[in-house]
Coordinates of C-alpha atoms and ligand atoms in Angstrom, one line a residue:
M1204 CA 6.9 -6.5 14.0
N1205 CA 4.5 -3.6 13.6
L1206 CA 5.2 -1.7 10.4
L1207 CA 4.0 0.8 7.8
I1208 CA 5.0 0.8 4.2
M1209 CA 4.7 4.1 2.4
G1210 CA 5.3 5.4 -1.1
L1211 CA 3.5 7.1 -4.0
P1212 CA 1.0 5.1 -6.1
G1213 CA 3.0 2.6 -8.0
A1214 CA 6.1 2.9 -5.8
G1215 CA 5.9 -0.9 -5.1
K1216 CA 4.1 -1.0 -1.7
G1217 CA 2.0 -4.0 -2.6
T1218 CA 4.8 -5.8 -4.4
Q1219 CA 7.2 -5.5 -1.5
A1220 CA 4.4 -6.2 1.1
A1221 CA 3.9 -9.6 -0.5
K1222 CA 7.6 -10.4 -0.1
I1223 CA 7.7 -9.0 3.5
V1224 CA 4.7 -11.1 4.5
E1225 CA 6.3 -14.3 3.0
Q1226 CA 9.5 -13.7 4.9
F1227 CA 8.4 -12.2 8.1
H1228 CA 4.8 -13.5 8.5
V1229 CA 3.2 -10.2 9.5
A1230 CA -0.5 -9.5 8.7
H1231 CA -0.8 -7.4 5.5
I1232 CA -3.4 -4.7 6.0
S1233 CA -3.9 -2.7 2.7
T1234 CA -6.7 -0.2 2.8
G1235 CA -6.8 -0.2 -1.0
D1236 CA -7.3 -4.0 -1.1
M1237 CA -10.0 -3.7 1.6
F1238 CA -11.9 -1.1 -0.4
R1239 CA -11.5 -3.1 -3.6
A1240 CA -13.0 -6.2 -1.8
A1241 CA -15.9 -4.1 -0.5
M1242 CA -16.4 -2.7 -4.1
A1243 CA -16.5 -6.2 -5.5
N1244 CA -19.1 -7.3 -2.9
Q1245 CA -21.0 -4.1 -3.5
T1246 CA -21.4 -3.4 0.2
E1247 CA -22.6 0.1 1.3
M1248 CA -19.0 1.0 2.1
G1249 CA -17.8 -0.4 -1.3
V1250 CA -20.3 1.8 -3.2
L1251 CA -19.2 4.8 -1.2
A1252 CA -15.5 4.0 -1.7
K1253 CA -15.9 3.5 -5.4
S1254 CA -17.3 7.1 -5.9
Y1255 CA -13.9 8.4 -4.6
I1256 CA -11.5 5.8 -5.9
D1257 CA -12.7 6.0 -9.5
K1258 CA -11.9 9.7 -9.5
G1259 CA -8.5 9.2 -7.9
E1260 CA -9.6 11.0 -4.7
L1261 CA -9.1 9.7 -1.1
V1262 CA -12.0 8.0 0.7
P1263 CA -13.1 10.2 3.7
D1264 CA -10.9 9.7 6.8
E1265 CA -13.7 8.6 9.1
V1266 CA -14.5 5.6 6.9
T1267 CA -10.8 4.7 6.5
N1268 CA -9.9 5.2 10.1
G1269 CA -12.9 3.0 11.1
I1270 CA -11.9 0.0 9.0
V1271 CA -8.2 0.1 10.1
K1272 CA -9.2 0.3 13.8
E1273 CA -11.5 -2.6 13.4
R1274 CA -8.8 -4.7 11.7
L1275 CA -6.0 -3.8 14.2
S1276 CA -8.4 -4.7 17.1
Q1277 CA -8.6 -8.3 15.9
D1278 CA -6.8 -11.0 18.0
D1279 CA -4.3 -12.2 15.5
I1280 CA -2.5 -8.8 15.3
K1281 CA -0.8 -9.0 18.7
E1282 CA 0.5 -12.4 17.7
T1283 CA 1.8 -11.7 14.2
G1284 CA 2.3 -8.0 14.1
F1285 CA 1.2 -6.0 11.0
L1286 CA 2.3 -4.2 7.9
L1287 CA 0.0 -1.3 7.0
D1288 CA 0.0 -0.5 3.3
G1289 CA -1.5 2.7 2.0
Y1290 CA -2.5 4.0 5.4
P1291 CA -2.1 6.6 6.9
R1292 CA -2.5 8.8 3.8
T1293 CA -3.4 12.1 5.5
I1294 CA -2.0 13.7 8.6
E1295 CA -5.4 13.3 10.3
Q1296 CA -5.1 9.5 9.6
A1297 CA -1.6 9.5 11.2
H1298 CA -3.0 11.1 14.3
A1299 CA -6.0 8.6 14.4
L1300 CA -3.5 5.7 14.0
D1301 CA -1.4 7.0 16.9
K1302 CA -4.5 7.1 19.1
T1303 CA -5.7 3.6 18.0
L1304 CA -2.3 2.0 18.6
A1305 CA -2.1 3.7 22.1
E1306 CA -5.6 2.4 23.0
L1307 CA -4.6 -1.1 21.9
D1308 CA -1.2 -0.9 23.6
I1309 CA 0.7 -1.6 20.4
E1310 CA 3.9 0.1 19.5
L1311 CA 4.8 1.0 15.9
E1312 CA 8.4 -0.2 15.2
G1313 CA 9.3 1.1 11.7
V1314 CA 8.2 2.9 8.6
I1315 CA 9.5 1.7 5.3
N1316 CA 9.5 4.7 2.9
I1317 CA 9.9 3.6 -0.8
E1318 CA 11.3 6.6 -2.7
V1319 CA 10.7 6.7 -6.5
D1320 CA 11.0 9.1 -9.3
P1321 CA 7.4 10.2 -9.9
D1322 CA 8.0 10.3 -13.7
S1323 CA 8.4 6.5 -13.7
L1324 CA 5.0 5.8 -12.0
L1325 CA 2.7 6.2 -15.0
E1326 CA 4.6 3.5 -16.8
R1327 CA 4.5 1.2 -13.8
L1328 CA 0.7 1.7 -13.3
S1329 CA -0.3 1.5 -16.9
G1330 CA 1.5 -1.8 -17.3
R1331 CA 0.3 -3.3 -14.0
I1332 CA -1.7 -6.6 -14.3
I1333 CA -3.4 -8.6 -11.6
H1334 CA -4.0 -12.3 -11.7
R1335 CA -7.8 -13.0 -11.5
V1336 CA -7.5 -16.0 -9.3
T1337 CA -4.7 -15.3 -6.9
G1338 CA -4.8 -11.5 -6.9
A1339 CA -1.0 -11.4 -7.4
T1340 CA 0.4 -8.3 -9.0
F1341 CA 2.7 -8.3 -12.0
H1342 CA 3.9 -5.9 -14.7
K1343 CA 3.7 -6.6 -18.4
V1344 CA 7.3 -5.5 -18.9
F1345 CA 9.0 -5.1 -15.5
N1346 CA 7.7 -8.3 -13.9
P1347 CA 6.0 -10.5 -16.5
P1348 CA 4.2 -13.6 -15.3
V1349 CA 5.5 -17.0 -16.6
D1350 CA 3.0 -18.4 -19.1
Y1351 CA 1.1 -15.1 -19.5
K1352 CA -2.4 -15.4 -20.9
E1353 CA -4.2 -12.1 -21.3
E1354 CA -7.6 -13.5 -20.2
D1355 CA -6.2 -14.6 -16.8
Y1356 CA -5.3 -11.0 -15.8
Y1357 CA -7.1 -7.7 -15.3
Q1358 CA -6.1 -4.0 -14.9
R1359 CA -7.3 -1.8 -12.1
E1360 CA -10.0 0.7 -13.0
D1361 CA -8.0 3.5 -11.3
D1362 CA -4.9 2.8 -13.4
K1363 CA -6.3 4.8 -16.3
P1364 CA -3.9 7.7 -17.1
E1365 CA -6.4 10.5 -16.1
T1366 CA -7.1 8.9 -12.8
V1367 CA -3.4 8.1 -12.2
K1368 CA -2.5 11.7 -12.6
R1369 CA -5.0 12.8 -10.0
R1370 CA -3.9 10.0 -7.6
L1371 CA -0.3 11.2 -7.9
D1372 CA -1.2 14.8 -7.3
V1373 CA -3.3 14.0 -4.2
N1374 CA -0.7 11.7 -2.7
I1375 CA 2.2 14.1 -3.4
A1376 CA 0.3 16.9 -1.6
Q1377 CA -0.6 14.8 1.4
G1378 CA 2.5 12.7 1.8
E1379 CA 5.2 15.0 3.2
P1380 CA 3.7 15.9 6.6
I1381 CA 3.1 12.2 7.3
I1382 CA 6.7 11.3 6.6
A1383 CA 7.8 14.3 8.7
H1384 CA 5.5 13.0 11.6
Y1385 CA 7.3 9.7 11.6
R1386 CA 10.8 11.1 11.0
A1387 CA 10.3 13.1 14.2
K1388 CA 9.8 9.8 16.0
G1389 CA 12.9 8.3 14.4
L1390 CA 11.0 5.5 12.7
V1391 CA 11.6 6.2 9.0
H1392 CA 13.8 4.0 6.8
D1393 CA 14.2 5.4 3.3
I1394 CA 14.5 2.8 0.6
E1395 CA 15.7 3.4 -3.0
G1396 CA 12.7 2.3 -5.1
N1397 CA 14.2 3.1 -8.5
Q1398 CA 15.9 -0.3 -8.8
D1399 CA 14.9 -3.9 -9.6
I1400 CA 12.1 -5.4 -7.5
N1401 CA 14.4 -8.0 -5.9
D1402 CA 17.1 -5.3 -5.1
V1403 CA 14.4 -3.2 -3.4
F1404 CA 13.5 -6.2 -1.3
T1405 CA 17.1 -6.9 -0.3
D1406 CA 17.4 -3.4 1.1
I1407 CA 14.1 -3.7 3.0
E1408 CA 15.2 -7.1 4.3
K1409 CA 18.4 -5.6 5.8
V1410 CA 16.3 -3.0 7.6
L1411 CA 13.8 -5.5 9.0
T1412 CA 16.4 -8.0 10.1
N1413 CA 18.0 -5.3 12.2
L1414 CA 14.7 -4.3 13.7
K1415 CA 13.9 -7.9 14.9
Ligands
AP5_2943 P1 -4.1 1.8 -3.1 O1 -4.6 0.4 -3.5 O2 -3.3 1.8 -1.8 O3 -3.2 2.4 -4.3 P2 -2.0 3.3 -4.3 O4 -1.4 3.9 -3.1 O5 -2.3 4.3 -5.4 O6 -0.8 2.4 -4.6 P3 -0.8 1.2 -5.7 O7 -1.5 0.0 -5.1 O8 -1.4 1.7 -7.0 O9 0.7 1.0 -5.9 P4 1.8 0.1 -5.0 O10 2.7 1.1 -4.4 O11 1.1 -0.9 -4.2 O12 2.5 -0.5 -6.3 P5 2.6 -2.0 -6.8 O13 3.4 -2.8 -5.9 O14 1.2 -2.5 -7.1 O15 -5.3 2.8 -3.0 C1 -6.2 2.9 -4.1 C2 -7.2 4.0 -3.8 O16 -8.0 3.6 -2.6 C3 -6.7 5.3 -3.4 O17 -6.4 6.1 -4.6 C4 -7.8 5.9 -2.6 O18 -8.9 6.4 -3.4 C5 -8.3 4.7 -1.8 N1 -7.5 4.6 -0.5 C6 -6.7 3.6 -0.2 N2 -6.1 3.8 1.0 C7 -6.7 5.0 1.5 C8 -6.5 5.8 2.6 N3 -5.6 5.4 3.6 N4 -7.2 6.9 2.8 C9 -8.1 7.3 1.8 N5 -8.3 6.6 0.7 C10 -7.6 5.5 0.5 O19 3.4 -1.8 -8.1 C11 2.9 -1.1 -9.2 C12 3.4 -1.7 -10.6 O20 4.8 -1.5 -10.7 C13 3.2 -3.3 -10.6 O21 2.9 -3.6 -11.9 C14 4.5 -3.8 -10.2 O22 4.8 -5.1 -10.8 C15 5.5 -2.8 -10.7 N6 6.7 -2.6 -9.9 C16 6.7 -2.7 -8.5 N7 8.0 -2.4 -8.1 C17 8.7 -2.2 -9.2 C18 10.1 -2.0 -9.4 N8 11.0 -1.9 -8.4 N9 10.6 -1.8 -10.7 C19 9.7 -1.9 -11.8 N10 8.4 -2.2 -11.6 C20 7.9 -2.3 -10.3
MG2944 MG1 -0.9 -1.4 -3.7

């Protein structure tokens, strides 16, 4: 299956992506994760990305389109399918993705759109913790790890309240035309995101089982 997962920062894209990958074995392609890996390795792209991400702004389209195209061109994608998480995030990226997929002769099959009340997102992001070794995402209150030890977890730099506010504004402004673009193609499946993590996944699972 070739899929997108969309939703505002904190909607649960990464959380649900991990469950989708476990169940359906598609390749998870998260532009945010790719940028954070490049930042950790202090590559040229990582240094550039950091200057935008730390302010809650989007990384320029030409950089983001380039890394996605490179990843989608790799051999495993045609075998496993993919789940793009956090891309496209501008209408220009959506058009670039259409072009890339046409060039690679790959068809997009569905867009999972997680809808959440924006007022709940600050609480989700400020409580998010990530395991240092596995990279798995948890929440101090909503999804606490078993045997929690503070030193084993970190918080994302861009989860500070000032940065979160800017991320939400940027994503709310950019998001609607992208969803409209995919609605016009009949690809969008709206998912109620204001429910327990496992209930969100049950709804996604129903959609994907019907797509297969
Ligand atoms: P990115 O990493 O994609 O961040 P984001 O879109 O802001 O989304 P998040 O990863 O913060 O949230 P999520 O929806 O994955 O939520 P999660 O599952 O973790 O991008 C980061 C930055 O990189 C961007 O700001 C931008 O600068 C740059 N970038 C990335 N892609 C780009 C692009 N295409 N173009 C340009 N720039 C780009 O869940 C959040 C928390 O809530 C967790 O603690 C989780 O446990 C909890 N939670 C999840 N679901 C539930 C639930 N149902 N109930 C209660 N709690 C829940
Ligand atoms: Mg994420």
